[in-house]
Each structure stands twice: as structure tokens, then as C-alpha cells.
mmCIF file with all atom_site columns, C-alpha atoms in Angstrom:
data_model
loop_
_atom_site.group_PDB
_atom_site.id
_atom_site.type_symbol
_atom_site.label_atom_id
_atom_site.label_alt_id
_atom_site.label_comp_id
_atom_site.label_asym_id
_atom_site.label_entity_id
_atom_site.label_seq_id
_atom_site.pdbx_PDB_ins_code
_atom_site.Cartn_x
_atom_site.Cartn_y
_atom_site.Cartn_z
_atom_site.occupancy
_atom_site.B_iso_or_equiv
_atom_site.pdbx_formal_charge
_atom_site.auth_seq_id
_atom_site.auth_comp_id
_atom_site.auth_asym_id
_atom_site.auth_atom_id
_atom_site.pdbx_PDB_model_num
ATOM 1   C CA . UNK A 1 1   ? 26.810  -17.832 17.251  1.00 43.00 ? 230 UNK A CA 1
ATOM 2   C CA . UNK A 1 2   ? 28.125  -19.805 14.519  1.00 42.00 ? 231 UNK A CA 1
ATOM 3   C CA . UNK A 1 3   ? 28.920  -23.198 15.075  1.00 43.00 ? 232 UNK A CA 1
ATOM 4   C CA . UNK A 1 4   ? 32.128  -25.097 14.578  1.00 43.00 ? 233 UNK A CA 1
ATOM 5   C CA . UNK A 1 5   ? 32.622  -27.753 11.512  1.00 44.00 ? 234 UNK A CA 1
ATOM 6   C CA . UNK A 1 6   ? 34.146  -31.363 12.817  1.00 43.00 ? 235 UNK A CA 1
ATOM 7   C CA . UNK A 1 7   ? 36.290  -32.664 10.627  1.00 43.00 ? 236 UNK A CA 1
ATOM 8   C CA . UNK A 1 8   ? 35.743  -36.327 11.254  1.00 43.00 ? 237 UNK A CA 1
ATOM 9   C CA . UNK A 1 9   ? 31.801  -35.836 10.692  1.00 39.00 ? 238 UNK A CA 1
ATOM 10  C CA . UNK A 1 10  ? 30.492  -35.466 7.244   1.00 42.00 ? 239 UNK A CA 1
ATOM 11  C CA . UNK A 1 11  ? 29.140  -31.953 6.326   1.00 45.00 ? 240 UNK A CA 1
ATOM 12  C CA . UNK A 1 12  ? 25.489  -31.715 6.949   1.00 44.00 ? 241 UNK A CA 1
ATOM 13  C CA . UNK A 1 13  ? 23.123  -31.733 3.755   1.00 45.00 ? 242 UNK A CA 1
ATOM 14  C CA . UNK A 1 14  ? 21.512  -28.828 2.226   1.00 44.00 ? 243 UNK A CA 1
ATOM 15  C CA . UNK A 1 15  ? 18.193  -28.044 3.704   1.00 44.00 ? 244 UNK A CA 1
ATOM 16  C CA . UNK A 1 16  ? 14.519  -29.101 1.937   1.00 48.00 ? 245 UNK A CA 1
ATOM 17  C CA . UNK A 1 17  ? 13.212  -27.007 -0.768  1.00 47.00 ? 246 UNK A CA 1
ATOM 18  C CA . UNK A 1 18  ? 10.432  -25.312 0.337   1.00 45.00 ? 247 UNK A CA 1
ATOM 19  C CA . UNK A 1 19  ? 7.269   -26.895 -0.094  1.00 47.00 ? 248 UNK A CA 1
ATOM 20  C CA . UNK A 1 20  ? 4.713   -25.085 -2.919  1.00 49.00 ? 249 UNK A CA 1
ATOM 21  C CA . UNK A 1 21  ? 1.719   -23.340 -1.356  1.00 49.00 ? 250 UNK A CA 1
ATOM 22  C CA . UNK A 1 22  ? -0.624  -25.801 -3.654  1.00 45.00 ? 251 UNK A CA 1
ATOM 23  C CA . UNK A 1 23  ? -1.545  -29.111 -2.367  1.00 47.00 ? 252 UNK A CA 1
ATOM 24  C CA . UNK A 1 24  ? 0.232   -32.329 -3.773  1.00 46.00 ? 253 UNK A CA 1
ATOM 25  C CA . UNK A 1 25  ? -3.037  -33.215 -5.250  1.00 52.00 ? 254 UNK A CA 1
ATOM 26  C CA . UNK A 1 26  ? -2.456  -30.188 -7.508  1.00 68.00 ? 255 UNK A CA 1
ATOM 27  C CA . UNK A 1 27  ? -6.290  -28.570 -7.152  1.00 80.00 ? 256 UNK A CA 1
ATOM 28  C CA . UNK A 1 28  ? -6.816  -26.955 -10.371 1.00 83.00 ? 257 UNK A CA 1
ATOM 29  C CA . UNK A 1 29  ? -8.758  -23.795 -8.472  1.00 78.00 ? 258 UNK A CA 1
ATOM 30  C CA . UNK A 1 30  ? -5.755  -23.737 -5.945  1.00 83.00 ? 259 UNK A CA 1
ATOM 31  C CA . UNK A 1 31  ? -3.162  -23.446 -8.427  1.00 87.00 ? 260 UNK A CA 1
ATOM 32  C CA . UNK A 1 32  ? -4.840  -20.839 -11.288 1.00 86.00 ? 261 UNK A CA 1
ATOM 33  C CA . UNK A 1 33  ? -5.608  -18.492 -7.864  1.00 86.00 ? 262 UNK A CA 1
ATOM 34  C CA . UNK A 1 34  ? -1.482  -19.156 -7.173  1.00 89.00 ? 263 UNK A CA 1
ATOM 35  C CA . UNK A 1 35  ? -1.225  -18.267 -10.696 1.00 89.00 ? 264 UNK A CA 1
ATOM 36  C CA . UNK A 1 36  ? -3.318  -15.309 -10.817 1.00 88.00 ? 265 UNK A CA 1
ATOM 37  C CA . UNK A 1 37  ? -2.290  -13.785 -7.634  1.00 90.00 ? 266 UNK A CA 1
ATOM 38  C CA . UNK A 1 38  ? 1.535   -14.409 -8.886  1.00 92.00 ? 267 UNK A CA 1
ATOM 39  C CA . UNK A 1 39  ? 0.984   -12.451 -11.914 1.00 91.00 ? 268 UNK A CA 1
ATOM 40  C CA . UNK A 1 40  ? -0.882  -9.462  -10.114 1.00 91.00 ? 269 UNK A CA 1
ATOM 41  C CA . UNK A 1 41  ? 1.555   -9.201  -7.697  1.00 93.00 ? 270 UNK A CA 1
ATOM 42  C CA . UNK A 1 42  ? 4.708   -9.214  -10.891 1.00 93.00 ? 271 UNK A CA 1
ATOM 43  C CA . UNK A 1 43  ? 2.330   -6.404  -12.289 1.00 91.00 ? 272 UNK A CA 1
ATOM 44  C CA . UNK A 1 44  ? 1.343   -4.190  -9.670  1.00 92.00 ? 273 UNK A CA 1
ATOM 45  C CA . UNK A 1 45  ? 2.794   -4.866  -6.864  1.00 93.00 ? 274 UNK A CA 1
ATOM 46  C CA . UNK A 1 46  ? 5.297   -1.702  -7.217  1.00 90.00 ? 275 UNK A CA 1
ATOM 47  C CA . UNK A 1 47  ? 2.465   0.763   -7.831  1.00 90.00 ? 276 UNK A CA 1
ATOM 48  C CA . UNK A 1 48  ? 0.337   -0.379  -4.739  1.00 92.00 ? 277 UNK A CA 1
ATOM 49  C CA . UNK A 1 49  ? 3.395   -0.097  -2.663  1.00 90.00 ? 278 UNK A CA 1
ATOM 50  C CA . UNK A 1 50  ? 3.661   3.252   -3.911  1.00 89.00 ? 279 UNK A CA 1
ATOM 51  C CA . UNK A 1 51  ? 0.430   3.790   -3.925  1.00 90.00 ? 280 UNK A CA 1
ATOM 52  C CA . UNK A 1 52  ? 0.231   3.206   -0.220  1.00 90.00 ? 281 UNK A CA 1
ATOM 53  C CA . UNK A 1 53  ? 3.131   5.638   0.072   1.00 87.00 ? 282 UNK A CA 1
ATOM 54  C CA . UNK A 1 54  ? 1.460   8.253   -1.227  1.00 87.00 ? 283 UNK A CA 1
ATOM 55  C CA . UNK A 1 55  ? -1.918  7.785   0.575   1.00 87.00 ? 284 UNK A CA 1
ATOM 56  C CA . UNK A 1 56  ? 0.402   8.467   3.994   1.00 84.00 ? 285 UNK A CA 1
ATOM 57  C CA . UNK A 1 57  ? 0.546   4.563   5.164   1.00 85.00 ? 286 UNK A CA 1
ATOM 58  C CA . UNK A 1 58  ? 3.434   4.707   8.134   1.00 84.00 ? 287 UNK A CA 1
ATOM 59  C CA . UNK A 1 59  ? 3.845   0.860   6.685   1.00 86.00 ? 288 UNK A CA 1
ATOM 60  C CA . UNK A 1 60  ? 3.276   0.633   3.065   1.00 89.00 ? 289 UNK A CA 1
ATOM 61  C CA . UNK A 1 61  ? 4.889   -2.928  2.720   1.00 92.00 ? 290 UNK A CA 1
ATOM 62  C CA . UNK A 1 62  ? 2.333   -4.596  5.210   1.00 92.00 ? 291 UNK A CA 1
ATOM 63  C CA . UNK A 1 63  ? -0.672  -2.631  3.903   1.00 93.00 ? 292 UNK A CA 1
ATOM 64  C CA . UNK A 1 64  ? 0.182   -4.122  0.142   1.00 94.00 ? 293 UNK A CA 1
ATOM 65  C CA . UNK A 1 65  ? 0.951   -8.004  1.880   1.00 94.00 ? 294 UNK A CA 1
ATOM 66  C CA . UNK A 1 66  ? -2.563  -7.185  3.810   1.00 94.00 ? 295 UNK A CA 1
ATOM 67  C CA . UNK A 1 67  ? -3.532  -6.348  0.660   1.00 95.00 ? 296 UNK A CA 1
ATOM 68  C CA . UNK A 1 68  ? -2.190  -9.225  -1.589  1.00 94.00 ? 297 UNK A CA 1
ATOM 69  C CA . UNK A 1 69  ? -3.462  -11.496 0.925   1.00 93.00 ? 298 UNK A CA 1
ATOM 70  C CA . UNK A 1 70  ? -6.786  -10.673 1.164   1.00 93.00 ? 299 UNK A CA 1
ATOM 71  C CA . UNK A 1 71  ? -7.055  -10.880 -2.649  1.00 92.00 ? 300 UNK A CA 1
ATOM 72  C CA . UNK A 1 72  ? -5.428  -14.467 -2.127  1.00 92.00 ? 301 UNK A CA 1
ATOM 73  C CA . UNK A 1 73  ? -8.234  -15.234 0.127   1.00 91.00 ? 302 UNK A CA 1
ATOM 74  C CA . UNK A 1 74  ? -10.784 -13.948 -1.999  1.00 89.00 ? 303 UNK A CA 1
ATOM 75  C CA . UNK A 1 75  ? -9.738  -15.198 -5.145  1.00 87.00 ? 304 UNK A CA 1
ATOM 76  C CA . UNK A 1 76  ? -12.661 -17.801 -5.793  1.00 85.00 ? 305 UNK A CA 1
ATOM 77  C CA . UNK A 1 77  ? -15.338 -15.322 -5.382  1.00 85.00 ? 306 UNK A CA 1
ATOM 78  C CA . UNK A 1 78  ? -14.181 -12.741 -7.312  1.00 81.00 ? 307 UNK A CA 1
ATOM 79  C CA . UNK A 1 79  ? -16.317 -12.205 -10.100 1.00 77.00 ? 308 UNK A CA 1
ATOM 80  C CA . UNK A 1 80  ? -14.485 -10.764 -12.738 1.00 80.00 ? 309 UNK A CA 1
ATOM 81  C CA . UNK A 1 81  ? -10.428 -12.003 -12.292 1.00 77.00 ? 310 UNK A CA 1
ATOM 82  C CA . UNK A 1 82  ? -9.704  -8.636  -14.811 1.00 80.00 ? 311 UNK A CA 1
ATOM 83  C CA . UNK A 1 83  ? -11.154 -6.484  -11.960 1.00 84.00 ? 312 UNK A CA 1
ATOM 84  C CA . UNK A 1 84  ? -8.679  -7.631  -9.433  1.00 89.00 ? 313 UNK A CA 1
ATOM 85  C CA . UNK A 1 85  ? -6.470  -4.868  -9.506  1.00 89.00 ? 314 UNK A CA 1
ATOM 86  C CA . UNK A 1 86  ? -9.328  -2.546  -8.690  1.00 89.00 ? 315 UNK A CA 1
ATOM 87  C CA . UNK A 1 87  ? -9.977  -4.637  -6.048  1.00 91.00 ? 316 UNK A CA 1
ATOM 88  C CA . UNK A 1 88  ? -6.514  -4.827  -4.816  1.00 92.00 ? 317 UNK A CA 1
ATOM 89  C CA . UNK A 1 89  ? -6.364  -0.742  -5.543  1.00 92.00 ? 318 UNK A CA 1
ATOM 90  C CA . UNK A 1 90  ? -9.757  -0.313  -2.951  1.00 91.00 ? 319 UNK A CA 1
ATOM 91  C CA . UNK A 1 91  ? -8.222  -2.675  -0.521  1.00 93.00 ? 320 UNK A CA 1
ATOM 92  C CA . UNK A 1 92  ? -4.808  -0.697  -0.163  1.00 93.00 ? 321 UNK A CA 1
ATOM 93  C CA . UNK A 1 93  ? -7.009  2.434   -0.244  1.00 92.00 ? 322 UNK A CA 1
ATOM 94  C CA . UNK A 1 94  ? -9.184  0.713   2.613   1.00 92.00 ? 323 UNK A CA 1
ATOM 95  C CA . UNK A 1 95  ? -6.182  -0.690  4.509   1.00 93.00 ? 324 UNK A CA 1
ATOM 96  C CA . UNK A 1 96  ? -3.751  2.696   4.634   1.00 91.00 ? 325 UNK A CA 1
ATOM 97  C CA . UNK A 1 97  ? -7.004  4.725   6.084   1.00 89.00 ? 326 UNK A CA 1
ATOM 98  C CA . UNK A 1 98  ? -8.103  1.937   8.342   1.00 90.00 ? 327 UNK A CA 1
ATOM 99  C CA . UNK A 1 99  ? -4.364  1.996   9.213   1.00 88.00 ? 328 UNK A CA 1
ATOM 100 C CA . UNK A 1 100 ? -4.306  5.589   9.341   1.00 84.00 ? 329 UNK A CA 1
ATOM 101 C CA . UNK A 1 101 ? -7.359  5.855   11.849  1.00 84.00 ? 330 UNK A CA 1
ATOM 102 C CA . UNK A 1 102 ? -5.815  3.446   14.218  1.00 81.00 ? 331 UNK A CA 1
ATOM 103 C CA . UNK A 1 103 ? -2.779  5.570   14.517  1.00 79.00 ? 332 UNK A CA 1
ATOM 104 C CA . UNK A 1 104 ? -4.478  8.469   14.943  1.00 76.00 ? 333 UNK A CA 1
ATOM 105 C CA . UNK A 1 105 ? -7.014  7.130   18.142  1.00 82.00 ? 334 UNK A CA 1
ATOM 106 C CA . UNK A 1 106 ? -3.536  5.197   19.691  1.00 79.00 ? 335 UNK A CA 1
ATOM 107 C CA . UNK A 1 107 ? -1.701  9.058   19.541  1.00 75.00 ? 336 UNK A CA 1
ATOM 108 C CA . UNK A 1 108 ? -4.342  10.291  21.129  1.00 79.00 ? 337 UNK A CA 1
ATOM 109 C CA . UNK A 1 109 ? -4.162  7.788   24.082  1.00 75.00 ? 338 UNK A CA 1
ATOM 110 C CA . UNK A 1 110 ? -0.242  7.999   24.178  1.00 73.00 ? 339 UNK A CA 1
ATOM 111 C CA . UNK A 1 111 ? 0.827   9.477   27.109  1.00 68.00 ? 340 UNK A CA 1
ATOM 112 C CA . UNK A 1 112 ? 4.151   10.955  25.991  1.00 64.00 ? 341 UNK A CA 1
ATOM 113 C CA . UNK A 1 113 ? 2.904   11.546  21.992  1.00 55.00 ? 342 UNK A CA 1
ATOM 114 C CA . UNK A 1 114 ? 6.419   11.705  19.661  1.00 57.00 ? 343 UNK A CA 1
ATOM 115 C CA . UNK A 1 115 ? 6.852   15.359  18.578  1.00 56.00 ? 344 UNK A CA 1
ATOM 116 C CA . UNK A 1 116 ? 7.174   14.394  15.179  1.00 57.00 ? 345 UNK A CA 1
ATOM 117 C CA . UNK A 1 117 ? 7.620   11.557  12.385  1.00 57.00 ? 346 UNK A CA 1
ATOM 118 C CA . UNK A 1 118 ? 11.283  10.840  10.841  1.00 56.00 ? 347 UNK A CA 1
ATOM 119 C CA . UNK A 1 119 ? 11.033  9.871   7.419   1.00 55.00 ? 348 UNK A CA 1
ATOM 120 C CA . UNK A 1 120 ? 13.633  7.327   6.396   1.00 57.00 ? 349 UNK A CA 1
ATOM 121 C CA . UNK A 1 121 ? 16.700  7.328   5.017   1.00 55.00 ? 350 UNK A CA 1
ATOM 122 C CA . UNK A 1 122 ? 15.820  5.562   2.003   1.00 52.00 ? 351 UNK A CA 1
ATOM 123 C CA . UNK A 1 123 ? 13.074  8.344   1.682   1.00 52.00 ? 352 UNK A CA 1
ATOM 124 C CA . UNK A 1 124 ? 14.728  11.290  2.084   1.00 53.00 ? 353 UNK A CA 1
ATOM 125 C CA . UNK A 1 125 ? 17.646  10.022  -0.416  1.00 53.00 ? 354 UNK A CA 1
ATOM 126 C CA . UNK A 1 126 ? 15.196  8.666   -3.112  1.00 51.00 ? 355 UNK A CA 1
ATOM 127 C CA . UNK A 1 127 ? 13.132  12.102  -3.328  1.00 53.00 ? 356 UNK A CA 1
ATOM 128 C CA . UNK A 1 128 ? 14.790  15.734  -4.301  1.00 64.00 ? 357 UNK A CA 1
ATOM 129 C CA . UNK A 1 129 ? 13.842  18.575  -2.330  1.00 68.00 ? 358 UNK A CA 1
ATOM 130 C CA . UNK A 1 130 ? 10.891  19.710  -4.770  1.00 67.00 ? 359 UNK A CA 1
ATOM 131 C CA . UNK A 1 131 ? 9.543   16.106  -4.628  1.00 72.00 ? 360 UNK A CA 1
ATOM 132 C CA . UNK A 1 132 ? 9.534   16.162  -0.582  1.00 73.00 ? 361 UNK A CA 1
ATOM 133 C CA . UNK A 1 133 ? 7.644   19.387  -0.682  1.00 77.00 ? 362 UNK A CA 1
ATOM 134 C CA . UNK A 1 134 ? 5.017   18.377  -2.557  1.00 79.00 ? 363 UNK A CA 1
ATOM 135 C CA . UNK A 1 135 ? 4.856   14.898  -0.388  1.00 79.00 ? 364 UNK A CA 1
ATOM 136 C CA . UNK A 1 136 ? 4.928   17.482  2.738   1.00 82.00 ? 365 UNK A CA 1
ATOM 137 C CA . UNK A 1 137 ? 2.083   19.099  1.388   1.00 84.00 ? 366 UNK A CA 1
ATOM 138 C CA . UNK A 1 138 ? 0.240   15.756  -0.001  1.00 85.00 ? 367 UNK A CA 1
ATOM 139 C CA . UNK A 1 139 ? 0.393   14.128  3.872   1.00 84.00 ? 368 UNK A CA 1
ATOM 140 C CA . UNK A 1 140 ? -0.836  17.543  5.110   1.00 86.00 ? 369 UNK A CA 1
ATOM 141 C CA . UNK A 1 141 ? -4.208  16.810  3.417   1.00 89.00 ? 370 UNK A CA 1
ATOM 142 C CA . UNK A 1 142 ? -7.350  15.363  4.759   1.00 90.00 ? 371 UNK A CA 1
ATOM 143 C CA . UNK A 1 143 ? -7.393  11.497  3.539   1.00 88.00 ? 372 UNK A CA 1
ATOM 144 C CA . UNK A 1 144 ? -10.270 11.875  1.006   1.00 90.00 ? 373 UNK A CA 1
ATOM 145 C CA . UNK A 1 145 ? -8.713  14.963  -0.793  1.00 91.00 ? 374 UNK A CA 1
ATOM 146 C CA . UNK A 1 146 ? -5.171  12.836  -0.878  1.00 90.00 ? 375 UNK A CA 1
ATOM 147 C CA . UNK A 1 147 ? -6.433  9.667   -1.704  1.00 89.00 ? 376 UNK A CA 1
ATOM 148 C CA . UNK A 1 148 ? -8.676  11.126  -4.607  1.00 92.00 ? 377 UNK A CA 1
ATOM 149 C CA . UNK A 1 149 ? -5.631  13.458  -5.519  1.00 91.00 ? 378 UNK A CA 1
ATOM 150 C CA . UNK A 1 150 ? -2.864  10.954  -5.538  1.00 89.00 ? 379 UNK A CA 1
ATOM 151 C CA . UNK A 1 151 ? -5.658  8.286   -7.798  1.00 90.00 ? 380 UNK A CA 1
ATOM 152 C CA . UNK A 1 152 ? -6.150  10.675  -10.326 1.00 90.00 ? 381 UNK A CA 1
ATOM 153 C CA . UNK A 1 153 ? -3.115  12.249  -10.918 1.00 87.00 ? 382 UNK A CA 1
ATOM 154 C CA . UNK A 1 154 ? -0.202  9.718   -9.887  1.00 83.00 ? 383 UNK A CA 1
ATOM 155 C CA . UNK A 1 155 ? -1.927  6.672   -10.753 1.00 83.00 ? 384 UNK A CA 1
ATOM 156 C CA . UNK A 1 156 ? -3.682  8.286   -13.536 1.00 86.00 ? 385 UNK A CA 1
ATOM 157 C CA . UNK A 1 157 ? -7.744  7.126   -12.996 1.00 88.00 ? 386 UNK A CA 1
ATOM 158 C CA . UNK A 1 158 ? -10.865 7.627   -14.425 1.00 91.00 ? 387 UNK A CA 1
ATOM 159 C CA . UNK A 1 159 ? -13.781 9.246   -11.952 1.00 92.00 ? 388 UNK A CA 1
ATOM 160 C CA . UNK A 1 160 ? -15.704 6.342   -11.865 1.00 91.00 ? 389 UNK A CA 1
ATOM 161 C CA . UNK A 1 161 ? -12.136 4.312   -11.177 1.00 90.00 ? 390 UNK A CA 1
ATOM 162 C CA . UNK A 1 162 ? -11.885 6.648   -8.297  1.00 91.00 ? 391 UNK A CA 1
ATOM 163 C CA . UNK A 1 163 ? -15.071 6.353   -7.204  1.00 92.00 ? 392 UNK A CA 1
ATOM 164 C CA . UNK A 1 164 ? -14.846 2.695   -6.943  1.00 89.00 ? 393 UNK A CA 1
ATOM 165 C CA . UNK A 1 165 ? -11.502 2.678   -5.254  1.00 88.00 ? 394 UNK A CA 1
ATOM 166 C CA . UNK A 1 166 ? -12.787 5.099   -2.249  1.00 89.00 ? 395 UNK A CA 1
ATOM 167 C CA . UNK A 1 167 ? -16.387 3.557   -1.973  1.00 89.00 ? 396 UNK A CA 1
ATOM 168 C CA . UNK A 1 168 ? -18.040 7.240   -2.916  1.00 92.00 ? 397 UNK A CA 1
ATOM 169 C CA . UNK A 1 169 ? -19.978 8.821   -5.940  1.00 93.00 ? 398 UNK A CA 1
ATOM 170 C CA . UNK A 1 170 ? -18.073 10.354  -8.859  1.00 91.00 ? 399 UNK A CA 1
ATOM 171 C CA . UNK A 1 171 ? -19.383 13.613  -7.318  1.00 93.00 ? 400 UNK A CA 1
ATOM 172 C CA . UNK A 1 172 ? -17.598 13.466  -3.941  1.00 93.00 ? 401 UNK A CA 1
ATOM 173 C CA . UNK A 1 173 ? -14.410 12.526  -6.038  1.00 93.00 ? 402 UNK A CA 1
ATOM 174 C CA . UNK A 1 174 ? -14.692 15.872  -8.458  1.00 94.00 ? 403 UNK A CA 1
ATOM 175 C CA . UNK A 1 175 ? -15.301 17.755  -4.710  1.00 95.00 ? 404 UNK A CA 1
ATOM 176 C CA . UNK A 1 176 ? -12.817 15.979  -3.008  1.00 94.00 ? 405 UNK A CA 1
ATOM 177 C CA . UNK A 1 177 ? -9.926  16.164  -5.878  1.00 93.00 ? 406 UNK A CA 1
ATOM 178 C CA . UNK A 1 178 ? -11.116 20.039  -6.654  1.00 94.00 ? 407 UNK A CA 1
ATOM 179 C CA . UNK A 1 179 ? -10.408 20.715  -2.971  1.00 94.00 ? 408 UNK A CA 1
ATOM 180 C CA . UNK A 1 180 ? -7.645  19.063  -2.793  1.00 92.00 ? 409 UNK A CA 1
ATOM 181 C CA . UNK A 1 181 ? -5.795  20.629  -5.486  1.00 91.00 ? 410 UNK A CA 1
ATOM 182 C CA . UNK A 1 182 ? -7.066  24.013  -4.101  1.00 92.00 ? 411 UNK A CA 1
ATOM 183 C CA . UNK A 1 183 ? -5.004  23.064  -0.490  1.00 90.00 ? 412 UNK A CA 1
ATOM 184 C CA . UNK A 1 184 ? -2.034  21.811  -2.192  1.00 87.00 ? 413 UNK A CA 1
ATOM 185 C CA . UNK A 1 185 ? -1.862  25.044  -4.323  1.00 88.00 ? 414 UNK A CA 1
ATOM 186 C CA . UNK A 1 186 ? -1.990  27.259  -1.420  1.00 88.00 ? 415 UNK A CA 1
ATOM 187 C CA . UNK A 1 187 ? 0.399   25.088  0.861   1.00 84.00 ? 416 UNK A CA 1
ATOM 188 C CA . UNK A 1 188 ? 2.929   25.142  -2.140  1.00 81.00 ? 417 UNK A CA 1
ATOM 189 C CA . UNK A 1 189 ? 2.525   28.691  -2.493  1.00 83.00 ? 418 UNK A CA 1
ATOM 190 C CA . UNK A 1 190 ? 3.034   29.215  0.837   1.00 83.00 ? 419 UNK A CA 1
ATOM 191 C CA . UNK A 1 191 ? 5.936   27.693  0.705   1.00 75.00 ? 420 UNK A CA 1
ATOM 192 C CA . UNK A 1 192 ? 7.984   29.159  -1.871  1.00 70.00 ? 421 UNK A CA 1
#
């Protein structure tokens, strides 16, 4: 409803800025974890989001603020600021299969289960046809082969990158990506 202007009253005055999240004291910690966070999030932000995408997150922008904020949170005890976007890499790993899980126990205790998921329509204009195969036959995957897929070969990491991103040994990630690219070559394949 918008509401009506009165002539004889003058015109109201332009809202407040927004208040900074740092206190007025200006708390050196507060403001260089601002800072920091600010700068990961210019950086990396896009490649968590799609990062999340890939991984099969149903809501990849909440799983990178979950993401971003828990890094906020954690800023003071992080050990090693230049490792925070492995951190923030593990944590949308962590989040998108915690995420993942959840959805997977509440379908089972659905009573009328959907038949299937609609992508959307920024989704299916963004990708071409080859490009929604192969994320077809990515989300078919089980988690660890995708995750472990999509780290090494979309985001480009080392094994022992991997390893630290998905919590496992460098082992389980040459298993896990070696299977993985072993399902994704038949489910192409299959689908030419």
C-alpha cells in the first residue's frame, strides 16, 4: 500500500545510514576480522557459491552465508588468517552434506515425497545442454566421489587440499576421485 504525500506537511527525511557492524569504540580485533572477512568474501565468495552448486546443495546461497558466518565467528582463533579459505572451502563442503543428509532423512519421512526436483530457470538458461548432462551425471554420484571430483577438477586442488577439505586421507581422495570419474564415464556414455 503506498501511502499518500500531504502537501501542507514537509516531506519526511531520508532514513539513518546503517550503523557499521564494529563497535563505536573501533576494537582493533573487531575491525581487521571485518576487514578480513570483507576481503575473503570479494575473493571467493563466487567460487564457494559455485562450489556449493556443484557439490548438489538445494540452497547454495545459505550454505556460503552459513559458511561466511561461521568464519566471521571464528575469526580470532584461526590460526593461520592465509588458511581461511581452506577453512571456508571445508565448511561449505561440511555444510552442503550436512545439508544434504537432512534432506535426505526429511524425504524419507514425507508422506507425499515430490516425484522429482525442478531446476531453476536461471539454471537451466545459464548451462547448455552438454553442461546439464554432465551436472545430471555429477548429482547422480555418491557425495564423496562428487565432492572429491568437483575439488580436483573444477576448483583445481592438490590431494592433500582435498584431503583437508573432506576431513579424509589423501588415499580415500585418489579412491574416491578414481571412482568417481569411473561413474561419470559410464553415465556419460550411457548417455550419448
Amino acid at each position: 500500500m503506498r501511502r499518500r504525500e500531504n502537501p501542507t506537511l514537509p516531506p519526511a527525511a531520508a532514513p539513518a545510514p546503517a550503523e557499521p557492524l564494529a563497535s563505536p569504540a573501533g576494537d582493533p580485533a573487531d575491525l581487521e576480522r571485518e576487514a578480513g572477512v570483507a576481503h575473503l568474501f570479494e575473493l571467493h565468495y563466487s567460487s564457494m557459491l559455485r562450489l556449493a552448486v556443484l557439490l548438489g546443495a538445494d540452497d547454495p546461497e545459505n550454505v556460503v552465508a552459513e559458511a561466511y558466518y561461521q568464519i566471521y565467528r571464528k575469526w580470532r582463533r584461526l590460526r593461520d588468517v592465509a588458511a581461511a579459505e581452506a577453512y571456508l572451502r571445508s565448511t561449505v563442503c561440511n555444510l552442503t552434506r550436512m545439508r544434504i543428509r537432512h534432506l535426505q532423512v526429511a524425504r524419507r519421512h514425507e508422506e507425499n515425497p515430490p516425484d522429482e526436483t525442478v531446476a531453476s530457470a536461471e539454471h537451466a538458461a545459464l548451462l547448455r545442454e552438454d553442461q546439464r548432462l554432465l551436472i545430471d551425471a555429477l548429482q547422480q554420484l555418491p557425495p564423496r566421489q562428487r565432492e572429491a571430483l568437483v575439488l580436483r577438477h573444477w576448483l583445481g586442488l592438490k590431494e592433500s587440499e582435498i584431503a583437508a577439505a573432506m576431513g579424509i586421507s589423501g588415499g580415500s581422495v585418489k579412491t574416491h576421485t578414481a571412482r568417481g570419474i569411473a561413474a561419470l564415464t559410464q553415465a556419460m556414455e550411457a548417455r550419448r
